[in-house]
């Protein structure tokens, strides 16, 4: 790719958006409610985020639903989340198919409950032809672990695993909930991502918040290590 190609204007919306959905628990406790209610509200927000991203032309949306470190949470909360993921996927499947959205999961499957893996695999099969947007959900995901697993292999096996593990580059990472870190999410893919840390808890994330983040993204000059456009004679 020539240097001039790298300096073309930033598109209005990110081609690949990654979202760290944080703040569900705080959303609930701030209202005197149990944490699970925050996750249920979060699932509503997931539906709106997916619909909005597809509407405005985001090509790939990757959502961080459950990190491999989240196994440290109470067993009841982990079980609740897995049930919620499975029922959400089941309920949204027809809409994903109708809207041309391809669904897939990244992360480890071997530790997930069978009904969740079944729901994921059905959704992956039935949405495989979707071309409008690719929605990925990260469950039992660790960026470091997935890279280490690939790098531990050798020769052709390593190349094949890296190829299957590394996603297309992320253009914009949005993290809700006020924390300012990546928490082992898409570390390699975010090498040149723009970062947006929003002080809103995930259940309260609105389409207006997304549009504001996209407008800010569109105003940034992404140089990928090159010189600023204005300094090119
Ligand atoms: C982080 O908030 C959120 C999670 C660990 C779960 C994310 C799950 C959803 C948004 C529900 C639906 C998702 C799908 C894909 C159907 P937190 O619990 O860490 O909040 P806290 O930091 O305030 O405690």
PDB file of C-alpha atoms and ligand atoms in Angstrom:
ATOM      1  CA  UNK A   1       0.000   0.000   0.000  1.00  0.00           C
ATOM      2  CA  UNK A   2       1.490   3.386  -0.968  1.00  0.00           C
ATOM      3  CA  UNK A   3       1.968   6.133   1.667  1.00  0.00           C
ATOM      4  CA  UNK A   4      -0.639   8.279  -0.083  1.00  0.00           C
ATOM      5  CA  UNK A   5      -3.180   5.476   0.268  1.00  0.00           C
ATOM      6  CA  UNK A   6      -2.574   5.485   4.017  1.00  0.00           C
ATOM      7  CA  UNK A   7      -3.380   9.171   4.276  1.00  0.00           C
ATOM      8  CA  UNK A   8      -6.833   9.064   2.731  1.00  0.00           C
ATOM      9  CA  UNK A   9      -9.656  10.649   4.744  1.00  0.00           C
ATOM     10  CA  UNK A  10     -11.142   8.686   7.628  1.00  0.00           C
ATOM     11  CA  UNK A  11     -14.583   7.301   6.719  1.00  0.00           C
ATOM     12  CA  UNK A  12     -17.622   8.574   8.598  1.00  0.00           C
ATOM     13  CA  UNK A  13     -18.107   5.324  10.490  1.00  0.00           C
ATOM     14  CA  UNK A  14     -15.491   2.778  11.513  1.00  0.00           C
ATOM     15  CA  UNK A  15     -15.204  -0.239   9.233  1.00  0.00           C
ATOM     16  CA  UNK A  16     -14.475  -2.403  12.267  1.00  0.00           C
ATOM     17  CA  UNK A  17     -15.866  -1.286  15.606  1.00  0.00           C
ATOM     18  CA  UNK A  18     -15.025  -3.109  18.833  1.00  0.00           C
ATOM     19  CA  UNK A  19     -17.074  -2.467  21.973  1.00  0.00           C
ATOM     20  CA  UNK A  20     -16.084  -3.290  25.545  1.00  0.00           C
ATOM     21  CA  UNK A  21     -19.482  -3.441  27.236  1.00  0.00           C
ATOM     22  CA  UNK A  22     -18.709  -2.364  30.785  1.00  0.00           C
ATOM     23  CA  UNK A  23     -20.826  -0.980  33.602  1.00  0.00           C
ATOM     24  CA  UNK A  24     -23.821  -3.333  33.671  1.00  0.00           C
ATOM     25  CA  UNK A  25     -23.295  -4.134  37.354  1.00  0.00           C
ATOM     26  CA  UNK A  26     -22.901  -0.472  38.320  1.00  0.00           C
ATOM     27  CA  UNK A  27     -25.969   0.476  36.311  1.00  0.00           C
ATOM     28  CA  UNK A  28     -27.969  -1.948  38.469  1.00  0.00           C
ATOM     29  CA  UNK A  29     -26.421  -1.239  41.877  1.00  0.00           C
ATOM     30  CA  UNK A  30     -26.787   2.527  41.366  1.00  0.00           C
ATOM     31  CA  UNK A  31     -30.523   1.827  41.121  1.00  0.00           C
ATOM     32  CA  UNK A  32     -30.585  -0.495  44.120  1.00  0.00           C
ATOM     33  CA  UNK A  33     -31.173  -3.518  41.879  1.00  0.00           C
ATOM     34  CA  UNK A  34     -29.353  -6.850  41.578  1.00  0.00           C
ATOM     35  CA  UNK A  35     -26.505  -7.034  39.081  1.00  0.00           C
ATOM     36  CA  UNK A  36     -28.361  -9.459  36.816  1.00  0.00           C
ATOM     37  CA  UNK A  37     -30.817  -6.696  35.970  1.00  0.00           C
ATOM     38  CA  UNK A  38     -27.931  -4.682  34.573  1.00  0.00           C
ATOM     39  CA  UNK A  39     -27.026  -7.575  32.292  1.00  0.00           C
ATOM     40  CA  UNK A  40     -30.640  -7.894  31.104  1.00  0.00           C
ATOM     41  CA  UNK A  41     -30.693  -4.187  30.288  1.00  0.00           C
ATOM     42  CA  UNK A  42     -27.311  -4.620  28.644  1.00  0.00           C
ATOM     43  CA  UNK A  43     -28.798  -7.248  26.340  1.00  0.00           C
ATOM     44  CA  UNK A  44     -31.446  -4.708  25.214  1.00  0.00           C
ATOM     45  CA  UNK A  45     -28.656  -2.268  24.490  1.00  0.00           C
ATOM     46  CA  UNK A  46     -26.792  -4.931  22.486  1.00  0.00           C
ATOM     47  CA  UNK A  47     -29.821  -5.220  20.208  1.00  0.00           C
ATOM     48  CA  UNK A  48     -29.927  -1.453  19.658  1.00  0.00           C
ATOM     49  CA  UNK A  49     -26.180  -1.184  19.092  1.00  0.00           C
ATOM     50  CA  UNK A  50     -26.253  -4.002  16.530  1.00  0.00           C
ATOM     51  CA  UNK A  51     -29.236  -2.482  14.683  1.00  0.00           C
ATOM     52  CA  UNK A  52     -27.708   0.997  14.661  1.00  0.00           C
ATOM     53  CA  UNK A  53     -24.306  -0.169  13.476  1.00  0.00           C
ATOM     54  CA  UNK A  54     -25.885  -2.142  10.625  1.00  0.00           C
ATOM     55  CA  UNK A  55     -28.024   0.894   9.716  1.00  0.00           C
ATOM     56  CA  UNK A  56     -25.141   3.377   9.529  1.00  0.00           C
ATOM     57  CA  UNK A  57     -22.808   1.067   7.623  1.00  0.00           C
ATOM     58  CA  UNK A  58     -20.360  -0.390  10.141  1.00  0.00           C
ATOM     59  CA  UNK A  59     -18.934  -3.444   8.374  1.00  0.00           C
ATOM     60  CA  UNK A  60     -17.752  -5.411  11.403  1.00  0.00           C
ATOM     61  CA  UNK A  61     -18.825  -5.155  15.004  1.00  0.00           C
ATOM     62  CA  UNK A  62     -17.033  -7.134  17.708  1.00  0.00           C
ATOM     63  CA  UNK A  63     -18.545  -7.147  21.203  1.00  0.00           C
ATOM     64  CA  UNK A  64     -16.692  -8.183  24.370  1.00  0.00           C
ATOM     65  CA  UNK A  65     -19.300 -10.151  26.310  1.00  0.00           C
ATOM     66  CA  UNK A  66     -17.230 -12.366  28.629  1.00  0.00           C
ATOM     67  CA  UNK A  67     -13.481 -12.290  29.139  1.00  0.00           C
ATOM     68  CA  UNK A  68     -11.539 -15.336  30.288  1.00  0.00           C
ATOM     69  CA  UNK A  69     -10.917 -13.367  33.498  1.00  0.00           C
ATOM     70  CA  UNK A  70     -14.677 -13.133  34.094  1.00  0.00           C
ATOM     71  CA  UNK A  71     -14.595 -16.740  35.340  1.00  0.00           C
ATOM     72  CA  UNK A  72     -13.501 -15.128  38.633  1.00  0.00           C
ATOM     73  CA  UNK A  73     -17.070 -13.858  39.132  1.00  0.00           C
ATOM     74  CA  UNK A  74     -19.570 -15.674  41.360  1.00  0.00           C
ATOM     75  CA  UNK A  75     -20.803 -18.923  39.782  1.00  0.00           C
ATOM     76  CA  UNK A  76     -24.408 -17.728  39.786  1.00  0.00           C
ATOM     77  CA  UNK A  77     -23.526 -14.601  37.800  1.00  0.00           C
ATOM     78  CA  UNK A  78     -21.487 -16.586  35.269  1.00  0.00           C
ATOM     79  CA  UNK A  79     -24.346 -19.077  34.817  1.00  0.00           C
ATOM     80  CA  UNK A  80     -26.838 -16.245  34.454  1.00  0.00           C
ATOM     81  CA  UNK A  81     -24.716 -14.588  31.768  1.00  0.00           C
ATOM     82  CA  UNK A  82     -24.368 -17.801  29.754  1.00  0.00           C
ATOM     83  CA  UNK A  83     -28.143 -18.381  29.868  1.00  0.00           C
ATOM     84  CA  UNK A  84     -28.708 -14.771  28.829  1.00  0.00           C
ATOM     85  CA  UNK A  85     -26.285 -15.071  25.902  1.00  0.00           C
ATOM     86  CA  UNK A  86     -28.000 -18.258  24.687  1.00  0.00           C
ATOM     87  CA  UNK A  87     -31.523 -16.857  24.940  1.00  0.00           C
ATOM     88  CA  UNK A  88     -30.476 -13.545  23.359  1.00  0.00           C
ATOM     89  CA  UNK A  89     -28.873 -15.334  20.414  1.00  0.00           C
ATOM     90  CA  UNK A  90     -31.969 -17.548  19.968  1.00  0.00           C
ATOM     91  CA  UNK A  91     -34.340 -14.587  20.117  1.00  0.00           C
ATOM     92  CA  UNK A  92     -32.308 -12.397  17.755  1.00  0.00           C
ATOM     93  CA  UNK A  93     -31.553 -15.081  15.196  1.00  0.00           C
ATOM     94  CA  UNK A  94     -34.483 -14.395  12.847  1.00  0.00           C
ATOM     95  CA  UNK A  95     -33.703 -10.686  12.858  1.00  0.00           C
ATOM     96  CA  UNK A  96     -30.006 -11.319  12.169  1.00  0.00           C
ATOM     97  CA  UNK A  97     -30.896 -13.502   9.175  1.00  0.00           C
ATOM     98  CA  UNK A  98     -33.508 -11.016   7.884  1.00  0.00           C
ATOM     99  CA  UNK A  99     -31.035  -8.143   8.108  1.00  0.00           C
ATOM    100  CA  UNK A 100     -28.106  -9.906   6.456  1.00  0.00           C
ATOM    101  CA  UNK A 101     -25.988  -9.923   9.603  1.00  0.00           C
ATOM    102  CA  UNK A 102     -23.452 -12.699   9.914  1.00  0.00           C
ATOM    103  CA  UNK A 103     -22.910 -13.870  13.479  1.00  0.00           C
ATOM    104  CA  UNK A 104     -19.871 -15.611  14.872  1.00  0.00           C
ATOM    105  CA  UNK A 105     -18.219 -16.148  18.207  1.00  0.00           C
ATOM    106  CA  UNK A 106     -14.573 -15.729  19.140  1.00  0.00           C
ATOM    107  CA  UNK A 107     -13.000 -17.250  22.237  1.00  0.00           C
ATOM    108  CA  UNK A 108     -12.823 -20.698  23.811  1.00  0.00           C
ATOM    109  CA  UNK A 109     -15.809 -22.987  23.383  1.00  0.00           C
ATOM    110  CA  UNK A 110     -14.549 -25.965  25.368  1.00  0.00           C
ATOM    111  CA  UNK A 111     -15.485 -24.508  28.778  1.00  0.00           C
ATOM    112  CA  UNK A 112     -18.917 -23.162  27.793  1.00  0.00           C
ATOM    113  CA  UNK A 113     -22.180 -24.980  28.580  1.00  0.00           C
ATOM    114  CA  UNK A 114     -23.452 -27.163  25.742  1.00  0.00           C
ATOM    115  CA  UNK A 115     -26.764 -25.256  25.239  1.00  0.00           C
ATOM    116  CA  UNK A 116     -24.817 -22.029  24.684  1.00  0.00           C
ATOM    117  CA  UNK A 117     -22.419 -23.651  22.223  1.00  0.00           C
ATOM    118  CA  UNK A 118     -25.415 -25.142  20.400  1.00  0.00           C
ATOM    119  CA  UNK A 119     -27.123 -21.738  20.156  1.00  0.00           C
ATOM    120  CA  UNK A 120     -23.897 -20.190  18.854  1.00  0.00           C
ATOM    121  CA  UNK A 121     -23.345 -22.901  16.260  1.00  0.00           C
ATOM    122  CA  UNK A 122     -26.921 -22.745  14.996  1.00  0.00           C
ATOM    123  CA  UNK A 123     -26.640 -18.953  14.655  1.00  0.00           C
ATOM    124  CA  UNK A 124     -23.275 -19.218  12.905  1.00  0.00           C
ATOM    125  CA  UNK A 125     -24.679 -21.700  10.387  1.00  0.00           C
ATOM    126  CA  UNK A 126     -27.931 -19.867   9.727  1.00  0.00           C
ATOM    127  CA  UNK A 127     -26.321 -16.432   9.326  1.00  0.00           C
ATOM    128  CA  UNK A 128     -23.268 -17.563   7.332  1.00  0.00           C
ATOM    129  CA  UNK A 129     -24.502 -15.896   4.136  1.00  0.00           C
ATOM    130  CA  UNK A 130     -25.008 -12.483   5.771  1.00  0.00           C
ATOM    131  CA  UNK A 131     -23.066  -9.772   3.947  1.00  0.00           C
ATOM    132  CA  UNK A 132     -24.326  -6.512   5.427  1.00  0.00           C
ATOM    133  CA  UNK A 133     -22.368  -6.652   8.688  1.00  0.00           C
ATOM    134  CA  UNK A 134     -20.291  -9.225  10.530  1.00  0.00           C
ATOM    135  CA  UNK A 135     -21.191  -9.364  14.223  1.00  0.00           C
ATOM    136  CA  UNK A 136     -18.710 -11.177  16.441  1.00  0.00           C
ATOM    137  CA  UNK A 137     -19.279 -11.820  20.101  1.00  0.00           C
ATOM    138  CA  UNK A 138     -16.256 -12.575  22.279  1.00  0.00           C
ATOM    139  CA  UNK A 139     -17.026 -15.129  24.989  1.00  0.00           C
ATOM    140  CA  UNK A 140     -14.375 -16.753  27.201  1.00  0.00           C
ATOM    141  CA  UNK A 141     -11.970 -14.611  25.218  1.00  0.00           C
ATOM    142  CA  UNK A 142      -8.409 -13.586  26.039  1.00  0.00           C
ATOM    143  CA  UNK A 143      -6.367 -11.843  23.380  1.00  0.00           C
ATOM    144  CA  UNK A 144      -3.078 -12.861  24.973  1.00  0.00           C
ATOM    145  CA  UNK A 145      -4.116 -16.483  25.402  1.00  0.00           C
ATOM    146  CA  UNK A 146      -5.348 -16.796  21.823  1.00  0.00           C
ATOM    147  CA  UNK A 147      -2.085 -15.360  20.461  1.00  0.00           C
ATOM    148  CA  UNK A 148       0.048 -17.483  22.792  1.00  0.00           C
ATOM    149  CA  UNK A 149      -1.867 -20.592  21.713  1.00  0.00           C
ATOM    150  CA  UNK A 150      -1.103 -19.845  18.084  1.00  0.00           C
ATOM    151  CA  UNK A 151       2.538 -18.902  18.649  1.00  0.00           C
ATOM    152  CA  UNK A 152       3.209 -22.120  20.582  1.00  0.00           C
ATOM    153  CA  UNK A 153       2.584 -24.099  17.376  1.00  0.00           C
ATOM    154  CA  UNK A 154       5.224 -24.367  14.700  1.00  0.00           C
ATOM    155  CA  UNK A 155       5.528 -24.130  10.949  1.00  0.00           C
ATOM    156  CA  UNK A 156       2.401 -24.389   8.862  1.00  0.00           C
ATOM    157  CA  UNK A 157       0.204 -25.084  11.889  1.00  0.00           C
ATOM    158  CA  UNK A 158       1.259 -21.807  13.456  1.00  0.00           C
ATOM    159  CA  UNK A 159       0.593 -19.860  10.253  1.00  0.00           C
ATOM    160  CA  UNK A 160      -2.848 -21.461   9.886  1.00  0.00           C
ATOM    161  CA  UNK A 161      -3.794 -20.810  13.526  1.00  0.00           C
ATOM    162  CA  UNK A 162      -2.611 -17.183  13.385  1.00  0.00           C
ATOM    163  CA  UNK A 163      -4.630 -16.734  10.243  1.00  0.00           C
ATOM    164  CA  UNK A 164      -7.737 -18.067  11.972  1.00  0.00           C
ATOM    165  CA  UNK A 165      -7.087 -16.120  15.198  1.00  0.00           C
ATOM    166  CA  UNK A 166      -6.222 -12.628  14.020  1.00  0.00           C
ATOM    167  CA  UNK A 167      -9.235 -10.539  13.028  1.00  0.00           C
ATOM    168  CA  UNK A 168      -9.185  -7.634  10.575  1.00  0.00           C
ATOM    169  CA  UNK A 169      -7.712  -4.466  12.125  1.00  0.00           C
ATOM    170  CA  UNK A 170      -9.991  -2.588  14.505  1.00  0.00           C
ATOM    171  CA  UNK A 171     -10.656   1.047  13.570  1.00  0.00           C
ATOM    172  CA  UNK A 172     -12.361   2.191  16.756  1.00  0.00           C
ATOM    173  CA  UNK A 173     -12.614   0.710  20.246  1.00  0.00           C
ATOM    174  CA  UNK A 174     -15.419   2.046  22.415  1.00  0.00           C
ATOM    175  CA  UNK A 175     -15.332   1.185  26.114  1.00  0.00           C
ATOM    176  CA  UNK A 176     -18.277   2.162  28.262  1.00  0.00           C
ATOM    177  CA  UNK A 177     -18.335   2.371  32.058  1.00  0.00           C
ATOM    178  CA  UNK A 178     -15.600   4.954  32.565  1.00  0.00           C
ATOM    179  CA  UNK A 179     -12.527   2.700  32.782  1.00  0.00           C
ATOM    180  CA  UNK A 180      -9.653   3.469  30.436  1.00  0.00           C
ATOM    181  CA  UNK A 181      -8.073   0.161  29.517  1.00  0.00           C
ATOM    182  CA  UNK A 182      -8.335  -2.633  26.941  1.00  0.00           C
ATOM    183  CA  UNK A 183      -8.580  -5.568  29.375  1.00  0.00           C
ATOM    184  CA  UNK A 184      -7.046  -8.185  27.060  1.00  0.00           C
ATOM    185  CA  UNK A 185      -9.425  -7.450  24.158  1.00  0.00           C
ATOM    186  CA  UNK A 186      -8.181  -7.556  20.545  1.00  0.00           C
ATOM    187  CA  UNK A 187      -4.707  -6.315  21.509  1.00  0.00           C
ATOM    188  CA  UNK A 188      -3.063  -7.166  18.190  1.00  0.00           C
ATOM    189  CA  UNK A 189      -5.976  -5.971  16.082  1.00  0.00           C
ATOM    190  CA  UNK A 190      -6.159  -2.639  17.942  1.00  0.00           C
ATOM    191  CA  UNK A 191      -2.558  -1.679  17.167  1.00  0.00           C
ATOM    192  CA  UNK A 192      -3.738   1.452  15.308  1.00  0.00           C
ATOM    193  CA  UNK A 193      -7.279   1.686  16.611  1.00  0.00           C
ATOM    194  CA  UNK A 194      -8.698   4.969  17.794  1.00  0.00           C
ATOM    195  CA  UNK A 195      -9.895   4.702  21.388  1.00  0.00           C
ATOM    196  CA  UNK A 196     -13.079   6.149  22.890  1.00  0.00           C
ATOM    197  CA  UNK A 197     -13.685   5.773  26.621  1.00  0.00           C
ATOM    198  CA  UNK A 198     -17.228   6.782  27.486  1.00  0.00           C
ATOM    199  CA  UNK A 199     -18.405   7.643  30.973  1.00  0.00           C
ATOM    200  CA  UNK A 200     -21.803   6.059  30.364  1.00  0.00           C
ATOM    201  CA  UNK A 201     -22.644   2.588  31.709  1.00  0.00           C
ATOM    202  CA  UNK A 202     -23.354   0.104  28.917  1.00  0.00           C
ATOM    203  CA  UNK A 203     -27.123  -0.229  29.519  1.00  0.00           C
ATOM    204  CA  UNK A 204     -27.424   3.551  29.047  1.00  0.00           C
ATOM    205  CA  UNK A 205     -25.372   3.674  25.838  1.00  0.00           C
ATOM    206  CA  UNK A 206     -27.590   5.367  23.255  1.00  0.00           C
ATOM    207  CA  UNK A 207     -27.493   5.663  19.491  1.00  0.00           C
ATOM    208  CA  UNK A 208     -26.684   9.370  20.049  1.00  0.00           C
ATOM    209  CA  UNK A 209     -23.604   8.333  22.072  1.00  0.00           C
ATOM    210  CA  UNK A 210     -22.548   6.061  19.223  1.00  0.00           C
ATOM    211  CA  UNK A 211     -23.061   8.799  16.650  1.00  0.00           C
ATOM    212  CA  UNK A 212     -20.997  11.214  18.770  1.00  0.00           C
ATOM    213  CA  UNK A 213     -18.194   8.633  19.011  1.00  0.00           C
ATOM    214  CA  UNK A 214     -18.359   8.089  15.235  1.00  0.00           C
ATOM    215  CA  UNK A 215     -18.228  11.859  14.597  1.00  0.00           C
ATOM    216  CA  UNK A 216     -15.181  12.142  16.851  1.00  0.00           C
ATOM    217  CA  UNK A 217     -13.629   9.153  15.064  1.00  0.00           C
ATOM    218  CA  UNK A 218     -14.252  10.804  11.681  1.00  0.00           C
ATOM    219  CA  UNK A 219     -12.511  13.979  12.845  1.00  0.00           C
ATOM    220  CA  UNK A 220      -9.279  12.220  13.779  1.00  0.00           C
ATOM    221  CA  UNK A 221      -6.395  12.126  11.342  1.00  0.00           C
ATOM    222  CA  UNK A 222      -5.177   8.550  11.238  1.00  0.00           C
ATOM    223  CA  UNK A 223      -1.573   8.672  10.090  1.00  0.00           C
ATOM    224  CA  UNK A 224      -0.477   5.073  10.743  1.00  0.00           C
ATOM    225  CA  UNK A 225       3.026   6.408  11.403  1.00  0.00           C
ATOM    226  CA  UNK A 226       3.135   8.693   8.348  1.00  0.00           C
ATOM    227  CA  UNK A 227       3.466  12.485   8.450  1.00  0.00           C
ATOM    228  CA  UNK A 228       0.424  14.775   8.847  1.00  0.00           C
ATOM    229  CA  UNK A 229      -1.430  15.516   5.596  1.00  0.00           C
ATOM    230  CA  UNK A 230      -0.964  19.264   6.014  1.00  0.00           C
ATOM    231  CA  UNK A 231       2.824  18.838   6.043  1.00  0.00           C
ATOM    232  CA  UNK A 232       2.890  17.162   2.632  1.00  0.00           C
ATOM    233  CA  UNK A 233       3.785  19.815   0.058  1.00  0.00           C
TER     234      UNK A 233
HETATM  235  C1  LIG B   1     -19.584  -5.853  32.028  1.00  0.00           C
HETATM  236  O1  LIG B   1     -20.277  -5.153  33.022  1.00  0.00           O
HETATM  237  C2  LIG B   1     -20.500  -6.715  31.287  1.00  0.00           C
HETATM  238  C3  LIG B   1     -20.404  -8.067  31.194  1.00  0.00           C
HETATM  239  C4  LIG B   1     -19.353  -8.873  31.820  1.00  0.00           C
HETATM  240  C5  LIG B   1     -21.411  -8.828  30.466  1.00  0.00           C
HETATM  241  C6  LIG B   1     -21.838  -8.230  29.154  1.00  0.00           C
HETATM  242  C7  LIG B   1     -23.138  -8.802  28.818  1.00  0.00           C
HETATM  243  C8  LIG B   1     -24.161  -8.159  28.230  1.00  0.00           C
HETATM  244  C9  LIG B   1     -24.076  -6.777  27.739  1.00  0.00           C
HETATM  245  C10 LIG B   1     -25.439  -8.877  28.115  1.00  0.00           C
HETATM  246  C11 LIG B   1     -25.817  -9.367  26.790  1.00  0.00           C
HETATM  247  C12 LIG B   1     -24.746  -9.699  25.841  1.00  0.00           C
HETATM  248  C13 LIG B   1     -24.981 -10.427  24.733  1.00  0.00           C
HETATM  249  C14 LIG B   1     -23.913 -10.660  23.761  1.00  0.00           C
HETATM  250  C15 LIG B   1     -26.278 -11.007  24.477  1.00  0.00           C
HETATM  251  P1  LIG B   1     -19.866  -5.434  34.511  1.00  0.00           P
HETATM  252  O2  LIG B   1     -20.693  -6.554  35.026  1.00  0.00           O
HETATM  253  O3  LIG B   1     -18.389  -5.652  34.570  1.00  0.00           O
HETATM  254  O4  LIG B   1     -20.260  -4.099  35.188  1.00  0.00           O
HETATM  255  P2  LIG B   1     -19.503  -3.409  36.424  1.00  0.00           P
HETATM  256  O5  LIG B   1     -18.119  -3.091  35.943  1.00  0.00           O
HETATM  257  O6  LIG B   1     -20.324  -2.204  36.651  1.00  0.00           O
HETATM  258  O7  LIG B   1     -19.529  -4.392  37.537  1.00  0.00           O
END
